[in-house]
């Protein structure tokens, strides 16, 4: 895991957006995995800014969102489809037909979940999956106890998640109890995972994810098994990490490597 610790939410947003922009430069027809929630909003704002000011082109990009509440149609103000339209899709030049969010109103859940997995496969798989993390350590709506091999399916939300998300609905009673979510296994198949976290409420979940054991009780910890994971966090969310200093040293070395400053890394010194 590459752990990047930055001073504040602004810096986290800019850094996360940079990973997306770099991918789009290399692969204009890339497949992005997107997340909802408050965490990725800053990164979306930065991408919108670059679209407006520098013409960042989303016209060939395909997107797949992680999850959707069951029972909410696409135009419901709290549906994740609506969230994505308002906060991202309507403000860039992505082709709406290339954007995918699970269907919260499909009653044949098994079929629609299978279809979602099939669409991801047909698009060639996800190149970069953006992830937030729940205070209970969930990624997407893979609540504690979810199989680490799980695929897109129906999931019951924990009371902790319902409490966390009540702020968007006005009251806990209005938060749907069920969601359709990509599974942990689905997420692990993305070529790269970009996990973002901001604020001290995420510090325990981040510590357990990065430095704890791999366990279905903290589904984000399954990311330790993935080949390419980037964790971008602010100081507050990184606060409980024991190996903070080492992660900073790795980033420093990475920066020197990217700049081709081999002497500063001691390469060639002993020749
Ligand atoms: P948040 O949600 O970004 O609103 O904190 C993250 C999550 O629950 O996955």
Coordinates of C-alpha atoms and ligand atoms in Angstrom, one line a residue:
X1 CA 0.0 0.0 0.0
X2 CA 1.2 3.5 -0.9
X3 CA 0.1 5.8 1.9
X4 CA 0.2 9.5 1.1
X5 CA -0.5 11.8 4.1
X6 CA -1.3 15.4 3.3
X7 CA -2.0 18.4 5.5
X8 CA -5.7 18.9 4.7
X9 CA -8.8 18.0 2.8
X10 CA -7.9 20.4 -0.1
X11 CA -4.5 18.7 -0.6
X12 CA -6.2 15.3 -0.5
X13 CA -8.7 16.4 -3.2
X14 CA -6.0 17.8 -5.5
X15 CA -3.8 14.7 -5.1
X16 CA -6.6 12.3 -5.7
X17 CA -7.7 14.3 -8.8
X18 CA -4.1 14.2 -10.1
X19 CA -4.2 10.4 -10.1
X20 CA -7.4 10.5 -12.3
X21 CA -5.9 13.2 -14.6
X22 CA -2.7 11.2 -15.1
X23 CA -4.7 8.1 -16.0
X24 CA -6.8 10.0 -18.4
X25 CA -3.7 11.4 -20.1
X26 CA -2.4 7.9 -20.6
X27 CA -5.7 6.3 -21.4
X28 CA -8.4 8.8 -22.6
X29 CA -11.0 5.9 -22.8
X30 CA -10.3 4.7 -19.3
X31 CA -12.9 3.1 -17.0
X32 CA -13.3 5.0 -13.7
X33 CA -14.8 3.5 -10.6
X34 CA -16.6 6.3 -8.6
X35 CA -17.8 6.7 -5.1
X36 CA -20.4 9.0 -3.5
X37 CA -20.3 10.5 0.0
X38 CA -18.6 13.7 1.2
X39 CA -15.0 12.4 0.8
X40 CA -14.6 12.4 -3.0
X41 CA -16.5 15.7 -3.5
X42 CA -13.3 17.9 -3.4
X43 CA -11.7 15.7 -6.0
X44 CA -14.7 15.9 -8.3
X45 CA -14.7 19.7 -7.9
X46 CA -11.0 19.8 -8.9
X47 CA -11.8 17.6 -12.0
X48 CA -14.7 19.9 -12.9
X49 CA -12.4 22.9 -12.6
X50 CA -9.8 21.3 -14.9
X51 CA -12.5 20.4 -17.4
X52 CA -13.7 24.1 -17.4
X53 CA -10.3 25.7 -17.4
X54 CA -8.1 23.3 -19.3
X55 CA -10.6 21.3 -21.3
X56 CA -10.0 18.0 -19.4
X57 CA -12.0 15.7 -21.7
X58 CA -14.3 13.0 -20.3
X59 CA -16.0 12.2 -23.6
X60 CA -14.4 8.8 -23.9
X61 CA -14.5 7.9 -20.2
X62 CA -16.7 5.2 -18.8
X63 CA -17.7 5.2 -15.2
X64 CA -19.1 2.7 -12.7
X65 CA -20.4 3.7 -9.3
X66 CA -19.9 1.5 -6.3
X67 CA -23.4 1.4 -4.9
X68 CA -27.0 2.7 -4.7
X69 CA -29.7 2.7 -2.1
X70 CA -32.5 0.2 -2.7
X71 CA -35.9 1.8 -3.2
X72 CA -34.7 5.1 -4.5
X73 CA -35.2 5.9 -8.2
X74 CA -32.6 7.8 -10.2
X75 CA -34.3 11.2 -9.7
X76 CA -34.7 10.9 -5.9
X77 CA -32.7 13.7 -4.4
X78 CA -30.8 11.3 -2.1
X79 CA -30.2 8.6 -4.7
X80 CA -26.5 8.1 -5.6
X81 CA -27.4 8.5 -9.3
X82 CA -28.7 12.0 -8.5
X83 CA -25.7 12.7 -6.3
X84 CA -23.4 11.9 -9.2
X85 CA -25.4 13.9 -11.7
X86 CA -25.4 17.0 -9.5
X87 CA -21.9 16.8 -8.2
X88 CA -20.0 15.5 -11.2
X89 CA -21.7 14.2 -14.4
X90 CA -23.8 17.3 -15.2
X91 CA -20.7 19.5 -14.9
X92 CA -18.3 17.6 -17.2
X93 CA -18.6 16.3 -20.8
X94 CA -19.0 12.6 -19.9
X95 CA -21.5 10.7 -22.1
X96 CA -24.3 9.8 -19.7
X97 CA -24.8 6.5 -21.5
X98 CA -21.3 5.6 -20.4
X99 CA -22.1 6.3 -16.7
X100 CA -23.3 3.4 -14.6
X101 CA -24.9 3.4 -11.1
X102 CA -26.6 0.2 -9.8
X103 CA -30.4 0.3 -10.2
X104 CA -32.0 0.9 -6.8
X105 CA -35.4 0.1 -8.1
X106 CA -34.7 -3.2 -9.9
X107 CA -36.8 -5.8 -8.1
X108 CA -35.0 -8.7 -9.7
X109 CA -31.9 -8.0 -7.6
X110 CA -29.9 -11.1 -8.6
X111 CA -30.3 -10.4 -12.3
X112 CA -29.5 -6.7 -12.1
X113 CA -26.4 -7.4 -9.9
X114 CA -25.2 -10.0 -12.4
X115 CA -25.8 -7.6 -15.2
X116 CA -23.8 -4.9 -13.4
X117 CA -20.8 -7.2 -13.1
X118 CA -21.2 -8.2 -16.7
X119 CA -21.2 -4.5 -17.8
X120 CA -17.9 -3.9 -15.9
X121 CA -16.4 -6.9 -17.6
X122 CA -17.6 -5.8 -21.0
X123 CA -16.0 -2.4 -20.5
X124 CA -12.7 -4.1 -19.9
X125 CA -12.7 -3.8 -16.1
X126 CA -12.1 -0.8 -13.9
X127 CA -8.8 1.0 -14.3
X128 CA -9.0 3.2 -11.2
X129 CA -11.5 2.7 -8.4
X130 CA -12.0 5.7 -6.1
X131 CA -13.1 4.6 -2.6
X132 CA -14.2 6.4 0.6
X133 CA -14.3 4.5 3.9
X134 CA -17.0 4.2 6.5
X135 CA -16.3 4.7 10.2
X136 CA -16.9 1.0 10.5
X137 CA -14.2 0.3 7.9
X138 CA -16.5 -0.5 5.1
X139 CA -15.7 0.1 1.4
X140 CA -18.7 0.7 -0.8
X141 CA -21.5 -0.8 1.3
X142 CA -19.6 -3.9 2.3
X143 CA -20.4 -3.8 5.9
X144 CA -18.4 -5.7 8.6
X145 CA -18.8 -9.4 8.1
X146 CA -19.1 -9.1 4.3
X147 CA -17.3 -11.9 2.4
X148 CA -14.0 -10.7 1.1
X149 CA -14.8 -12.5 -2.1
X150 CA -18.2 -11.0 -2.5
X151 CA -19.6 -9.7 -5.8
X152 CA -22.2 -7.0 -6.5
X153 CA -25.3 -7.9 -4.4
X154 CA -27.9 -6.7 -2.0
X155 CA -26.6 -5.6 1.4
X156 CA -28.3 -4.6 4.7
X157 CA -26.8 -1.4 6.1
X158 CA -25.5 -1.4 9.7
X159 CA -27.0 1.0 12.3
X160 CA -23.6 2.8 12.3
X161 CA -23.8 3.5 8.5
X162 CA -27.5 4.5 8.8
X163 CA -26.5 7.0 11.6
X164 CA -23.6 8.3 9.6
X165 CA -25.7 8.9 6.5
X166 CA -28.8 10.3 8.3
X167 CA -27.2 13.8 7.8
X168 CA -28.2 13.6 4.1
X169 CA -31.8 12.5 4.8
X170 CA -32.8 14.6 7.7
X171 CA -33.5 11.6 10.0
X172 CA -32.3 8.0 10.5
X173 CA -35.9 6.7 9.8
X174 CA -35.6 8.1 6.2
X175 CA -32.3 6.3 5.4
X176 CA -33.0 3.1 3.3
X177 CA -32.1 -0.1 5.0
X178 CA -30.7 -1.9 2.0
X179 CA -28.3 -1.1 -0.8
X180 CA -26.9 -2.7 -3.9
X181 CA -23.2 -2.6 -3.7
X182 CA -20.2 -3.9 -5.6
X183 CA -18.6 -6.7 -3.6
X184 CA -15.1 -6.7 -2.0
X185 CA -14.1 -9.2 -4.7
X186 CA -15.4 -6.9 -7.4
X187 CA -13.4 -3.9 -6.0
X188 CA -10.3 -6.0 -5.7
X189 CA -10.4 -6.7 -9.5
X190 CA -9.9 -3.0 -10.3
X191 CA -6.5 -2.4 -11.7
X192 CA -5.8 0.3 -9.1
X193 CA -7.6 1.3 -5.9
X194 CA -7.5 4.9 -4.6
X195 CA -8.8 5.1 -1.0
X196 CA -9.5 8.5 0.3
X197 CA -10.2 9.6 3.9
X198 CA -10.5 12.9 5.6
X199 CA -11.0 13.8 9.3
X200 CA -10.4 12.2 12.7
X201 CA -13.6 10.2 12.5
X202 CA -11.9 8.0 10.0
X203 CA -8.6 7.6 11.9
X204 CA -9.5 4.2 13.5
X205 CA -10.8 2.8 10.2
X206 CA -7.7 3.9 8.4
X207 CA -5.4 2.4 11.1
X208 CA -7.2 -0.9 10.9
X209 CA -7.2 -0.9 7.1
X210 CA -3.5 -0.1 6.7
X211 CA -1.9 -1.6 9.7
X212 CA -4.4 -4.1 11.1
X213 CA -5.0 -7.7 10.2
X214 CA -7.0 -8.6 7.1
X215 CA -10.4 -9.2 8.3
X216 CA -14.0 -9.3 7.1
X217 CA -14.8 -7.1 10.1
X218 CA -13.0 -4.2 8.4
X219 CA -13.7 -4.8 4.7
X220 CA -11.2 -2.1 3.6
X221 CA -8.4 -4.2 5.1
X222 CA -8.9 -6.6 2.1
X223 CA -7.1 -3.9 0.1
X224 CA -3.9 -5.2 1.6
X225 CA -4.2 -8.1 -0.8
X226 CA -4.4 -5.8 -3.8
X227 CA -1.3 -5.1 -6.0
X228 CA -1.8 -1.4 -6.4
X229 CA -3.5 0.6 -3.7
X230 CA -3.0 4.2 -3.0
X231 CA -4.3 5.6 0.3
X232 CA -4.6 9.4 0.3
X233 CA -5.4 10.8 3.7
X234 CA -5.2 14.1 5.7
X235 CA -3.2 14.4 8.9
X236 CA -6.3 13.8 11.0
X237 CA -7.3 10.6 9.3
X238 CA -3.7 9.4 9.5
X239 CA -3.4 10.3 13.2
X240 CA -3.4 6.7 14.6
X241 CA -1.0 5.2 12.0
X242 CA 2.1 3.8 13.8
X243 CA 4.4 3.9 10.7
X244 CA 3.6 7.5 9.6
X245 CA 7.2 8.5 9.4
X246 CA 8.1 5.6 7.1
X247 CA 5.2 6.4 4.7
X248 CA 6.6 9.9 4.5
X249 CA 10.0 8.6 3.7
X250 CA 8.6 6.4 0.9
X251 CA 6.8 9.4 -0.6
X252 CA 10.0 11.4 -0.5
X253 CA 11.9 8.6 -2.2
X254 CA 9.1 8.3 -4.8
X255 CA 9.3 12.0 -5.5
X256 CA 13.1 11.9 -6.0
X257 CA 12.7 8.8 -8.3
X258 CA 10.0 10.6 -10.4
X259 CA 12.3 13.6 -10.7
X260 CA 15.2 11.4 -11.7
X261 CA 17.3 12.6 -8.8
X262 CA 19.2 9.4 -8.3
X263 CA 22.1 11.0 -6.5
X264 CA 19.9 12.2 -3.7
X265 CA 18.8 8.6 -3.3
X266 CA 22.4 7.4 -3.0
X267 CA 22.3 5.6 -6.4
X268 CA 25.7 5.8 -8.1
X269 CA 27.4 7.1 -4.9
X270 CA 29.3 3.8 -4.5
X271 CA 30.3 3.3 -8.2
Ligands
LIG1 P1 -18.2 9.8 3.5 O1 -18.7 8.3 3.4 O2 -17.3 10.0 2.4 O3 -19.5 10.6 3.4 O4 -17.5 9.9 4.8 C1 -17.7 7.3 3.1 C2 -18.4 5.9 3.2 O5 -19.3 5.7 4.0 O6 -17.9 5.0 2.4

